[in-house]
mmCIF file of C-alpha atoms and ligand atoms in Angstrom:
data_model
loop_
_atom_site.group_PDB
_atom_site.id
_atom_site.type_symbol
_atom_site.label_atom_id
_atom_site.label_comp_id
_atom_site.label_asym_id
_atom_site.label_seq_id
_atom_site.Cartn_x
_atom_site.Cartn_y
_atom_site.Cartn_z
ATOM 1 C CA MET A 1 265.239 74.055 153.155
ATOM 2 C CA LYS A 2 263.375 76.978 151.808
ATOM 3 C CA LYS A 3 261.789 77.449 155.149
ATOM 4 C CA LEU A 4 265.181 77.854 156.543
ATOM 5 C CA ILE A 5 266.126 80.566 154.155
ATOM 6 C CA GLU A 6 262.971 82.194 154.692
ATOM 7 C CA LYS A 7 263.617 82.156 158.592
ATOM 8 C CA ALA A 8 267.021 83.954 157.921
ATOM 9 C CA ARG A 9 265.336 86.205 155.836
ATOM 10 C CA ASP A 10 263.008 87.024 158.726
ATOM 11 C CA LYS A 11 264.661 86.734 161.822
ATOM 12 C CA HIS A 12 268.375 87.113 160.760
ATOM 13 C CA PHE A 13 269.164 84.003 162.748
ATOM 14 C CA LEU A 14 270.190 80.513 161.930
ATOM 15 C CA THR A 15 271.678 77.780 164.263
ATOM 16 C CA LYS A 16 274.900 76.385 163.315
ATOM 17 C CA VAL A 17 272.973 72.927 162.547
ATOM 18 C CA GLU A 18 270.803 75.183 160.151
ATOM 19 C CA LEU A 19 273.789 76.964 158.392
ATOM 20 C CA ILE A 20 275.555 73.617 157.970
ATOM 21 C CA GLU A 21 272.687 71.805 156.214
ATOM 22 C CA LEU A 22 272.127 74.954 153.751
ATOM 23 C CA LEU A 23 275.776 75.053 153.137
ATOM 24 C CA GLU A 24 275.769 71.309 152.126
ATOM 25 C CA CYS A 25 272.758 71.636 150.206
ATOM 26 C CA LYS A 26 273.673 71.164 146.476
ATOM 27 C CA ASN A 27 270.111 71.675 144.848
ATOM 28 C CA ILE A 28 270.069 74.321 142.118
ATOM 29 C CA GLU A 29 266.548 75.662 143.152
ATOM 30 C CA ILE A 30 267.314 76.184 146.744
ATOM 31 C CA ASN A 31 270.795 77.908 146.015
ATOM 32 C CA ASN A 32 269.340 80.244 143.613
ATOM 33 C CA PHE A 33 266.372 80.993 146.443
ATOM 34 C CA LEU A 34 269.011 81.576 148.847
ATOM 35 C CA PHE A 35 270.637 84.062 146.293
ATOM 36 C CA SER A 36 267.561 85.861 145.474
ATOM 37 C CA THR A 37 266.669 86.297 149.034
ATOM 38 C CA ALA A 38 269.825 87.839 149.886
ATOM 39 C CA ASP A 39 269.771 90.279 147.093
ATOM 40 C CA ILE A 40 265.869 91.193 148.299
ATOM 41 C CA ILE A 41 267.459 92.042 151.894
ATOM 42 C CA ARG A 42 270.408 93.849 150.842
ATOM 43 C CA LYS A 43 268.020 96.029 148.161
ATOM 44 C CA HIS A 44 265.493 96.310 151.501
ATOM 45 C CA TYR A 45 268.357 97.572 153.940
ATOM 46 C CA LEU A 46 270.745 99.207 151.488
ATOM 47 C CA GLY A 47 268.960 100.062 148.436
ATOM 48 C CA GLU A 48 270.326 99.952 144.968
ATOM 49 C CA GLN A 49 273.815 102.042 145.348
ATOM 50 C CA ILE A 50 276.988 100.466 145.164
ATOM 51 C CA HIS A 51 279.915 101.886 147.206
ATOM 52 C CA LEU A 52 283.343 102.043 145.303
ATOM 53 C CA ARG A 53 286.433 101.707 147.643
ATOM 54 C CA GLY A 54 290.115 102.759 145.898
ATOM 55 C CA LEU A 55 292.579 100.030 146.819
ATOM 56 C CA ILE A 56 295.872 101.197 146.992
ATOM 57 C CA GLU A 57 298.487 98.200 147.603
ATOM 58 C CA ILE A 58 301.190 99.960 148.963
ATOM 59 C CA SER A 59 303.732 97.292 149.710
ATOM 60 C CA ASN A 60 304.153 93.636 149.159
ATOM 61 C CA ILE A 61 306.778 93.514 151.666
ATOM 62 C CA CYS A 62 305.429 90.624 154.175
ATOM 63 C CA ASN A 63 307.148 89.266 157.538
ATOM 64 C CA GLN A 64 304.385 86.506 157.569
ATOM 65 C CA ASN A 65 303.930 82.938 155.864
ATOM 66 C CA CYS A 66 300.633 82.206 155.258
ATOM 67 C CA PHE A 67 300.139 79.067 153.339
ATOM 68 C CA TYR A 68 297.955 80.217 150.637
ATOM 69 C CA CYS A 69 299.536 83.551 149.835
ATOM 70 C CA GLY A 70 301.766 84.311 147.527
ATOM 71 C CA LEU A 71 302.847 87.582 149.361
ATOM 72 C CA ARG A 72 304.373 85.067 151.934
ATOM 73 C CA ASN A 73 307.857 85.551 152.989
ATOM 74 C CA ALA A 74 309.738 82.708 151.974
ATOM 75 C CA ASN A 75 308.392 83.218 148.544
ATOM 76 C CA ASN A 76 311.460 84.581 146.626
ATOM 77 C CA ASN A 77 310.014 84.784 143.063
ATOM 78 C CA ILE A 78 308.229 88.048 143.447
ATOM 79 C CA LYS A 79 309.730 91.704 143.249
ATOM 80 C CA ARG A 80 309.292 93.094 146.594
ATOM 81 C CA TYR A 81 308.239 96.990 146.743
ATOM 82 C CA TYR A 82 307.009 99.699 149.025
ATOM 83 C CA LEU A 83 305.333 102.963 147.783
ATOM 84 C CA GLU A 84 307.077 105.918 148.878
ATOM 85 C CA PRO A 85 304.549 107.860 151.198
ATOM 86 C CA ASP A 86 304.155 111.002 148.679
ATOM 87 C CA LYS A 87 303.452 108.477 146.178
ATOM 88 C CA ILE A 88 300.407 107.066 147.807
ATOM 89 C CA ILE A 89 299.062 110.402 148.976
ATOM 90 C CA LYS A 90 299.586 111.578 144.857
ATOM 91 C CA THR A 91 297.248 108.513 144.329
ATOM 92 C CA ALA A 92 294.675 108.845 146.856
ATOM 93 C CA LYS A 93 294.391 112.512 145.537
ATOM 94 C CA ASN A 94 294.193 111.283 141.987
ATOM 95 C CA ALA A 95 291.335 108.942 143.265
ATOM 96 C CA ILE A 96 289.385 111.082 144.903
ATOM 97 C CA GLU A 97 289.416 113.828 142.581
ATOM 98 C CA ALA A 98 288.165 111.011 140.106
ATOM 99 C CA GLY A 99 285.212 110.534 142.300
ATOM 100 C CA PHE A 100 286.097 107.879 145.171
ATOM 101 C CA LYS A 101 284.615 108.551 148.614
ATOM 102 C CA THR A 102 286.724 105.864 150.347
ATOM 103 C CA ILE A 103 290.552 105.193 149.781
ATOM 104 C CA VAL A 104 292.175 101.886 151.328
ATOM 105 C CA LEU A 105 295.504 101.429 151.683
ATOM 106 C CA GLN A 106 296.657 97.714 152.023
ATOM 107 C CA SER A 107 299.737 95.907 152.671
ATOM 108 C CA GLY A 108 301.602 92.792 153.493
ATOM 109 C CA GLU A 109 302.516 92.692 157.386
ATOM 110 C CA SER A 110 305.961 94.209 157.888
ATOM 111 C CA SER A 111 307.340 97.539 159.508
ATOM 112 C CA VAL A 112 308.785 99.218 156.157
ATOM 113 C CA TYR A 113 306.602 102.390 156.913
ATOM 114 C CA LYS A 114 307.596 103.702 160.250
ATOM 115 C CA LEU A 115 304.584 104.915 162.678
ATOM 116 C CA ASP A 116 305.161 108.627 161.915
ATOM 117 C CA GLN A 117 305.294 108.090 158.150
ATOM 118 C CA LEU A 118 301.779 106.415 158.430
ATOM 119 C CA VAL A 119 300.683 109.088 160.759
ATOM 120 C CA TYR A 120 301.853 111.400 157.684
ATOM 121 C CA ILE A 121 300.082 109.293 154.695
ATOM 122 C CA ILE A 122 296.915 109.460 157.206
ATOM 123 C CA LYS A 123 296.894 112.657 157.812
ATOM 124 C CA GLU A 124 297.260 113.947 154.566
ATOM 125 C CA ILE A 125 294.883 111.822 152.823
ATOM 126 C CA LYS A 126 292.383 112.725 155.671
ATOM 127 C CA LYS A 127 292.545 116.722 154.182
ATOM 128 C CA PHE A 128 290.174 115.416 151.655
ATOM 129 C CA ASP A 129 286.939 114.722 152.103
ATOM 130 C CA VAL A 130 287.345 110.888 152.069
ATOM 131 C CA ALA A 131 286.836 108.021 154.211
ATOM 132 C CA LEU A 132 290.219 106.235 154.901
ATOM 133 C CA THR A 133 290.163 102.313 155.589
ATOM 134 C CA LEU A 134 293.480 100.368 156.387
ATOM 135 C CA SER A 135 294.715 96.747 156.090
ATOM 136 C CA LEU A 136 298.230 96.401 157.307
ATOM 137 C CA GLY A 137 297.597 93.340 159.212
ATOM 138 C CA GLU A 138 298.123 92.672 163.232
ATOM 139 C CA LYS A 139 299.483 95.729 165.095
ATOM 140 C CA SER A 140 299.887 96.577 168.680
ATOM 141 C CA LEU A 141 297.013 98.379 170.387
ATOM 142 C CA GLU A 142 299.366 101.500 170.681
ATOM 143 C CA GLU A 143 299.654 101.752 166.728
ATOM 144 C CA TYR A 144 296.267 101.290 166.164
ATOM 145 C CA LYS A 145 295.140 104.085 168.407
ATOM 146 C CA THR A 146 297.928 106.137 166.618
ATOM 147 C CA TYR A 147 296.162 105.273 163.319
ATOM 148 C CA LYS A 148 292.800 106.032 164.881
ATOM 149 C CA GLU A 149 293.905 109.526 166.185
ATOM 150 C CA ALA A 150 295.531 110.488 163.102
ATOM 151 C CA GLY A 151 292.268 110.105 161.080
ATOM 152 C CA ALA A 152 291.613 106.522 159.805
ATOM 153 C CA ASP A 153 288.041 105.426 159.832
ATOM 154 C CA ARG A 154 288.110 101.906 159.248
ATOM 155 C CA TYR A 155 290.506 98.411 159.679
ATOM 156 C CA LEU A 156 290.263 94.997 157.484
ATOM 157 C CA LEU A 157 291.947 92.241 159.202
ATOM 158 C CA ARG A 158 290.307 88.920 158.312
ATOM 159 C CA ILE A 159 289.866 86.267 160.626
ATOM 160 C CA GLU A 160 290.867 84.158 157.479
ATOM 161 C CA THR A 161 288.994 80.980 159.601
ATOM 162 C CA THR A 162 287.718 80.554 162.898
ATOM 163 C CA ASP A 163 288.890 76.516 162.842
ATOM 164 C CA LYS A 164 291.750 76.756 165.227
ATOM 165 C CA LYS A 165 293.305 73.678 163.937
ATOM 166 C CA LEU A 166 292.800 75.034 160.583
ATOM 167 C CA TYR A 167 294.419 78.534 161.589
ATOM 168 C CA LYS A 168 297.277 77.068 162.904
ATOM 169 C CA GLN A 169 298.008 75.041 159.948
ATOM 170 C CA MET A 170 297.804 77.820 157.757
ATOM 171 C CA HIS A 171 299.686 80.228 159.492
ATOM 172 C CA PRO A 172 303.171 79.205 161.000
ATOM 173 C CA ASN A 173 304.225 81.385 163.908
ATOM 174 C CA MET A 174 300.716 83.290 164.491
ATOM 175 C CA SER A 175 298.272 82.881 167.033
ATOM 176 C CA TYR A 176 294.533 82.908 166.479
ATOM 177 C CA SER A 177 294.360 84.632 170.202
ATOM 178 C CA ASN A 178 296.218 87.522 168.893
ATOM 179 C CA ARG A 179 294.359 87.614 165.774
ATOM 180 C CA LEU A 180 291.152 88.041 167.967
ATOM 181 C CA LYS A 181 293.167 90.288 170.356
ATOM 182 C CA CYS A 182 293.507 92.629 167.278
ATOM 183 C CA LEU A 183 289.751 92.343 166.035
ATOM 184 C CA ASP A 184 289.162 93.717 169.917
ATOM 185 C CA ASP A 185 291.491 96.214 170.072
ATOM 186 C CA LEU A 186 290.139 97.660 166.491
ATOM 187 C CA LYS A 187 286.543 97.533 167.878
ATOM 188 C CA SER A 188 287.309 99.144 171.423
ATOM 189 C CA LEU A 189 288.902 102.144 169.356
ATOM 190 C CA ASN A 190 285.985 102.787 167.629
ATOM 191 C CA PHE A 191 287.375 101.676 163.920
ATOM 192 C CA GLU A 192 284.511 100.332 161.468
ATOM 193 C CA LEU A 193 285.699 96.977 161.549
ATOM 194 C CA GLY A 194 286.146 94.618 158.764
ATOM 195 C CA THR A 195 286.879 91.024 158.520
ATOM 196 C CA GLY A 196 286.048 88.314 156.641
ATOM 197 C CA CYS A 197 287.173 84.456 155.471
ATOM 198 C CA LEU A 198 288.523 82.549 152.830
ATOM 199 C CA VAL A 199 286.257 79.866 151.255
ATOM 200 C CA GLY A 200 287.906 76.328 150.245
ATOM 201 C CA LEU A 201 291.151 75.933 152.135
ATOM 202 C CA PRO A 202 292.297 72.437 152.664
ATOM 203 C CA ASN A 203 290.759 70.603 154.857
ATOM 204 C CA GLN A 204 288.248 73.403 155.618
ATOM 205 C CA THR A 205 284.736 71.849 156.525
ATOM 206 C CA PHE A 206 281.112 72.971 156.344
ATOM 207 C CA GLU A 207 281.054 73.292 160.243
ATOM 208 C CA SER A 208 283.862 75.789 160.373
ATOM 209 C CA LEU A 209 282.343 77.994 157.649
ATOM 210 C CA ALA A 210 279.122 77.881 159.705
ATOM 211 C CA ASP A 211 281.020 78.836 162.556
ATOM 212 C CA ASP A 212 282.739 81.529 160.730
ATOM 213 C CA ILE A 213 279.584 83.353 159.895
ATOM 214 C CA LEU A 214 278.376 82.756 163.209
ATOM 215 C CA PHE A 215 281.511 84.645 164.111
ATOM 216 C CA PHE A 216 280.854 87.625 161.860
ATOM 217 C CA LYS A 217 277.425 87.835 163.915
ATOM 218 C CA GLU A 218 278.765 87.718 167.411
ATOM 219 C CA ILE A 219 281.284 90.328 166.692
ATOM 220 C CA GLU A 220 279.297 92.842 165.291
ATOM 221 C CA ALA A 221 281.439 93.547 161.982
ATOM 222 C CA ASP A 222 280.872 96.391 160.114
ATOM 223 C CA MET A 223 282.244 94.840 156.650
ATOM 224 C CA ILE A 224 282.888 91.603 155.621
ATOM 225 C CA GLY A 225 284.706 90.135 152.979
ATOM 226 C CA ILE A 226 284.579 86.725 151.671
ATOM 227 C CA GLY A 227 286.342 85.101 148.679
ATOM 228 C CA PRO A 228 287.332 81.639 147.463
ATOM 229 C CA PHE A 229 291.023 80.350 148.023
ATOM 230 C CA ILE A 230 292.401 80.533 144.738
ATOM 231 C CA SER A 231 295.814 78.335 144.739
ATOM 232 C CA SER A 232 299.004 80.586 144.355
ATOM 233 C CA PRO A 233 302.384 79.361 142.688
ATOM 234 C CA ASN A 234 305.319 79.020 144.987
ATOM 235 C CA THR A 235 303.234 78.438 147.966
ATOM 236 C CA PRO A 236 302.891 75.130 150.249
ATOM 237 C CA LEU A 237 299.243 74.986 148.738
ATOM 238 C CA GLU A 238 300.584 75.559 144.724
ATOM 239 C CA ASN A 239 299.022 72.036 144.023
ATOM 240 C CA ALA A 240 295.787 72.249 146.120
ATOM 241 C CA THR A 241 292.353 72.528 144.518
ATOM 242 C CA ASN A 242 290.890 76.125 144.192
ATOM 243 C CA GLY A 243 287.573 77.028 146.233
ATOM 244 C CA ASP A 244 284.562 76.708 145.103
ATOM 245 C CA PHE A 245 282.670 79.756 143.751
ATOM 246 C CA LEU A 246 279.407 78.681 144.607
ATOM 247 C CA LEU A 247 280.283 77.601 148.035
ATOM 248 C CA ALA A 248 281.736 81.260 148.352
ATOM 249 C CA LEU A 249 278.883 82.742 147.265
ATOM 250 C CA LYS A 250 276.786 80.924 149.540
ATOM 251 C CA VAL A 251 278.853 81.908 152.602
ATOM 252 C CA MET A 252 278.645 85.718 151.266
ATOM 253 C CA ALA A 253 274.690 85.472 150.918
ATOM 254 C CA LEU A 254 274.059 83.488 154.370
ATOM 255 C CA THR A 255 276.230 86.347 155.867
ATOM 256 C CA ARG A 256 273.979 88.816 154.035
ATOM 257 C CA LEU A 257 271.053 87.125 155.838
ATOM 258 C CA LEU A 258 272.344 87.372 159.313
ATOM 259 C CA LEU A 259 273.875 90.662 159.049
ATOM 260 C CA PRO A 260 271.607 92.560 157.054
ATOM 261 C CA ASP A 261 272.672 96.080 156.739
ATOM 262 C CA ILE A 262 276.237 95.568 156.980
ATOM 263 C CA ASN A 263 278.657 96.417 153.753
ATOM 264 C CA ILE A 264 279.510 93.056 151.629
ATOM 265 C CA PRO A 265 282.106 93.824 149.017
ATOM 266 C CA ALA A 266 282.081 91.927 145.853
ATOM 267 C CA THR A 267 285.447 90.533 146.215
ATOM 268 C CA THR A 268 288.102 90.544 143.369
ATOM 269 C CA ALA A 269 288.756 86.471 144.280
ATOM 270 C CA MET A 270 285.070 85.806 143.073
ATOM 271 C CA GLU A 271 285.569 87.838 139.634
ATOM 272 C CA THR A 272 288.947 85.985 139.339
ATOM 273 C CA ILE A 273 287.844 82.600 139.700
ATOM 274 C CA GLU A 274 284.543 83.144 138.029
ATOM 275 C CA LYS A 275 283.412 85.263 134.552
ATOM 276 C CA ASN A 276 280.884 87.716 136.081
ATOM 277 C CA GLY A 277 281.631 86.617 139.446
ATOM 278 C CA GLN A 278 281.530 90.073 140.677
ATOM 279 C CA LEU A 279 278.205 90.526 139.299
ATOM 280 C CA LYS A 280 276.781 87.259 140.424
ATOM 281 C CA ALA A 281 277.942 88.468 143.848
ATOM 282 C CA LEU A 282 276.250 91.711 143.665
ATOM 283 C CA CYS A 283 273.290 89.847 142.692
ATOM 284 C CA SER A 284 273.473 87.819 145.791
ATOM 285 C CA GLY A 285 273.763 89.927 148.595
ATOM 286 C CA ALA A 286 277.206 92.125 147.923
ATOM 287 C CA ASN A 287 276.725 96.196 148.196
ATOM 288 C CA VAL A 288 280.512 97.149 147.858
ATOM 289 C CA VAL A 289 283.460 96.866 145.092
ATOM 290 C CA MET A 290 286.907 97.387 145.765
ATOM 291 C CA PRO A 291 288.603 98.634 142.316
ATOM 292 C CA ASN A 292 292.129 98.383 142.260
ATOM 293 C CA ILE A 293 293.739 101.966 141.859
ATOM 294 C CA THR A 294 297.521 101.048 142.290
ATOM 295 C CA ASP A 295 299.920 102.145 139.296
ATOM 296 C CA LYS A 296 299.456 99.306 136.950
ATOM 297 C CA THR A 297 303.427 98.623 136.456
ATOM 298 C CA ILE A 298 303.631 97.912 140.430
ATOM 299 C CA CYS A 299 300.304 95.964 141.341
ATOM 300 C CA LYS A 300 301.540 92.964 139.184
ATOM 301 C CA ASN A 301 303.982 92.421 141.679
ATOM 302 C CA TYR A 302 300.959 92.523 144.446
ATOM 303 C CA SER A 303 300.496 88.408 143.609
ATOM 304 C CA ILE A 304 298.688 87.235 146.311
ATOM 305 C CA TYR A 305 297.251 84.777 143.679
ATOM 306 C CA PRO A 306 297.834 84.308 140.272
ATOM 307 C CA ASN A 307 295.401 86.291 137.466
ATOM 308 C CA LYS A 308 293.955 88.809 139.799
ATOM 309 C CA ALA A 309 291.042 90.301 138.057
ATOM 310 C CA ASN A 310 292.025 93.953 137.363
ATOM 311 C CA LEU A 311 290.302 96.464 135.415
ATOM 312 C CA ASN A 312 292.441 97.724 132.435
ATOM 313 C CA VAL A 313 291.530 101.293 132.434
ATOM 314 C CA GLU A 314 292.970 104.468 133.622
ATOM 315 C CA LEU A 315 292.214 105.683 137.185
ATOM 316 C CA ASN A 316 289.616 108.601 135.866
ATOM 317 C CA LYS A 317 287.744 105.886 133.429
ATOM 318 C CA ILE A 318 287.393 103.117 136.263
ATOM 319 C CA LYS A 319 284.017 105.257 137.553
ATOM 320 C CA ALA A 320 282.345 105.400 134.181
ATOM 321 C CA LEU A 321 283.243 102.084 133.355
ATOM 322 C CA LEU A 322 281.578 100.415 136.565
ATOM 323 C CA THR A 323 278.633 102.903 135.832
ATOM 324 C CA ASN A 324 278.034 100.993 132.386
ATOM 325 C CA LYS A 325 278.779 97.523 133.870
ATOM 326 C CA PHE A 326 276.349 98.069 137.044
ATOM 327 C CA SER A 327 273.522 99.753 135.191
ATOM 328 C CA THR A 328 273.303 96.177 133.449
ATOM 329 C CA ILE A 329 271.661 94.965 136.809
ATOM 330 C CA ASN A 330 269.760 98.164 137.508
ATOM 331 C CA ARG A 331 272.478 99.402 140.129
ATOM 332 C CA THR A 332 274.035 102.767 140.740
ATOM 333 C CA ILE A 333 277.205 103.982 142.223
ATOM 334 C CA SER A 334 276.727 105.959 145.345
ATOM 335 C CA ASN A 335 278.017 109.250 146.199
ATOM 336 C CA ASP A 336 278.353 109.013 149.897
ATOM 337 C CA HIS A 337 281.058 107.734 152.146
ATOM 338 C CA GLY A 338 279.461 104.462 152.575
ATOM 339 C CA PHE A 339 279.503 104.190 156.457
ATOM 340 C CA HIS A 340 278.058 101.304 158.215
ATOM 341 C CA ASN A 341 274.737 102.810 159.409
ATOM 342 C CA ARG A 342 273.570 100.435 162.685
HETATM 343 N N1 5AD B 1 293.425 82.999 147.541
HETATM 344 C C1 5AD B 1 292.374 84.167 147.920
HETATM 345 N N2 5AD B 1 292.539 84.986 148.826
HETATM 346 C C2 5AD B 1 293.732 85.125 149.367
HETATM 347 N N3 5AD B 1 293.991 85.937 150.255
HETATM 348 C C3 5AD B 1 295.732 85.634 150.423
HETATM 349 N N4 5AD B 1 295.962 84.817 149.816
HETATM 350 C C4 5AD B 1 294.737 84.319 148.979
HETATM 351 C C5 5AD B 1 294.424 83.316 147.970
HETATM 352 N N5 5AD B 1 295.684 82.442 147.736
HETATM 353 C C6 5AD B 1 293.233 86.816 151.049
HETATM 354 C C7 5AD B 1 293.360 86.709 152.337
HETATM 355 C C8 5AD B 1 293.895 87.954 152.921
HETATM 356 C C9 5AD B 1 293.430 88.956 151.702
HETATM 357 C C10 5AD B 1 293.953 90.388 151.697
HETATM 358 O O1 5AD B 1 293.806 88.120 150.495
HETATM 359 O O2 5AD B 1 292.201 86.428 152.932
HETATM 360 O O3 5AD B 1 293.207 88.413 153.990
HETATM 361 FE FE1 SF4 B 2 301.406 88.185 154.619
HETATM 362 FE FE2 SF4 B 2 298.781 88.898 154.457
HETATM 363 FE FE3 SF4 B 2 299.665 87.157 152.497
HETATM 364 FE FE4 SF4 B 2 299.617 86.359 155.099
HETATM 365 S S1 SF4 B 2 297.901 86.825 153.690
HETATM 366 S S2 SF4 B 2 301.381 86.431 153.581
HETATM 367 S S3 SF4 B 2 300.101 88.281 156.430
HETATM 368 S S4 SF4 B 2 300.161 89.318 153.039
#
C-alpha cells in the first residue's frame, strides 16, 4: 500500500483500482502516510503560504432541490434573503482593505440578480486590486461570457458526484450532462475553474469516489473543493448518516497527489464535522482557506447544513486571528492573488 502512495507521489498518477484500494484501506499507519505525503507534495509545489478567499454569501434563494442542501427550494423553514448590489460591493471593499486578495460571491441558483446587476457588481469589485470568484450555479454560456468580460476571474461549480445514478437521485430536475456542459463552457471561456465533490452521500461507493478524483484530473481543474456530507434538517436526507471526516480527508489527499500544483481549500464542512478539521486538512494537502465575510446577522440564514463553522470575529480581525492559528503549523498567509500557476 505504501508503494502505491509513493507511486502517486512520484508519478502523480494512479489507476482506478489503485485509488479504490487506498480509499478502502483502514490501516491508520498507511492513512497517516498518505496524509504526510500529500503534505510534502503541497509544500514542494506550493510552499508554506495559505491563500485566503473572502466568501460573501450574497443570496440563499435557490430554485433547485438538491436532496442534501438546506437551501433547497422546498425548504420553507429558512428566511430567504439577497444582498443589495451596493451592500455586496461595500462588504468586498471592506474585505480588500482588511487584506483579502480574493473575493468569492456565492449564492443559490436563481435569477434574483439580473445580468446587468451582476455586471455592475463585478466591475465595481474589479476596480480594486483583487481576484474575483463567482459561484452562482448553472448558467448559460452567454451569461458566463458576460461575467468573464466584466472581469470575473474564476468560477466554482462542484460536480458534486460523477456517479450518474447517484447524481440523478440527489438532484431532481437537474441534468448531469448540463453540469458537464457548464464546466466545459467555463473552461472554454478561460475562467480559472473550481469544482469538487461531496464525500459520504447515501449510496456513494469507493468506486465512484475514485471516479471523482480521476475526473478532477481529466478536466484539469484549477481548484478542487472536497467536503464531507453533513445531514441537514428539513431535507430528504435529514436522517442520513454524516459523511466520514477521514474519508473526505483521504479523497482530498489523493487529489493533491494526482494534481500536485492546484489550489485545494480546507473546507468549512471539514471544520464543522471535526475539531481542528481545517488545520488537519491544511496538513494533508490543502493550501487555501475561505473565511466567511458575510454580515453575521445574515449568513445564519445561509444554512446549507447545521452548525456551519464560522469565525466569530469582525472582518478586520480575521487575518490576525488566522495568522496566529496558521503559525501553530508553521504556515503563513499569502499576500498574492493565489492564481493557479500551471
Ligand atoms: N453537506 C455538505 N456540503 C453541502 N453542500 C450542500 N449541502 C451540503 C451538505 N448538506 C455543498 C455542495 C455545494 C456547496 C456550496 O455546498 O457541494 O456545491
Ligand atoms: Fe441550491 Fe446549490 Fe443548495 Fe443545490 S447545493 S439546493 S443548487 S444552493
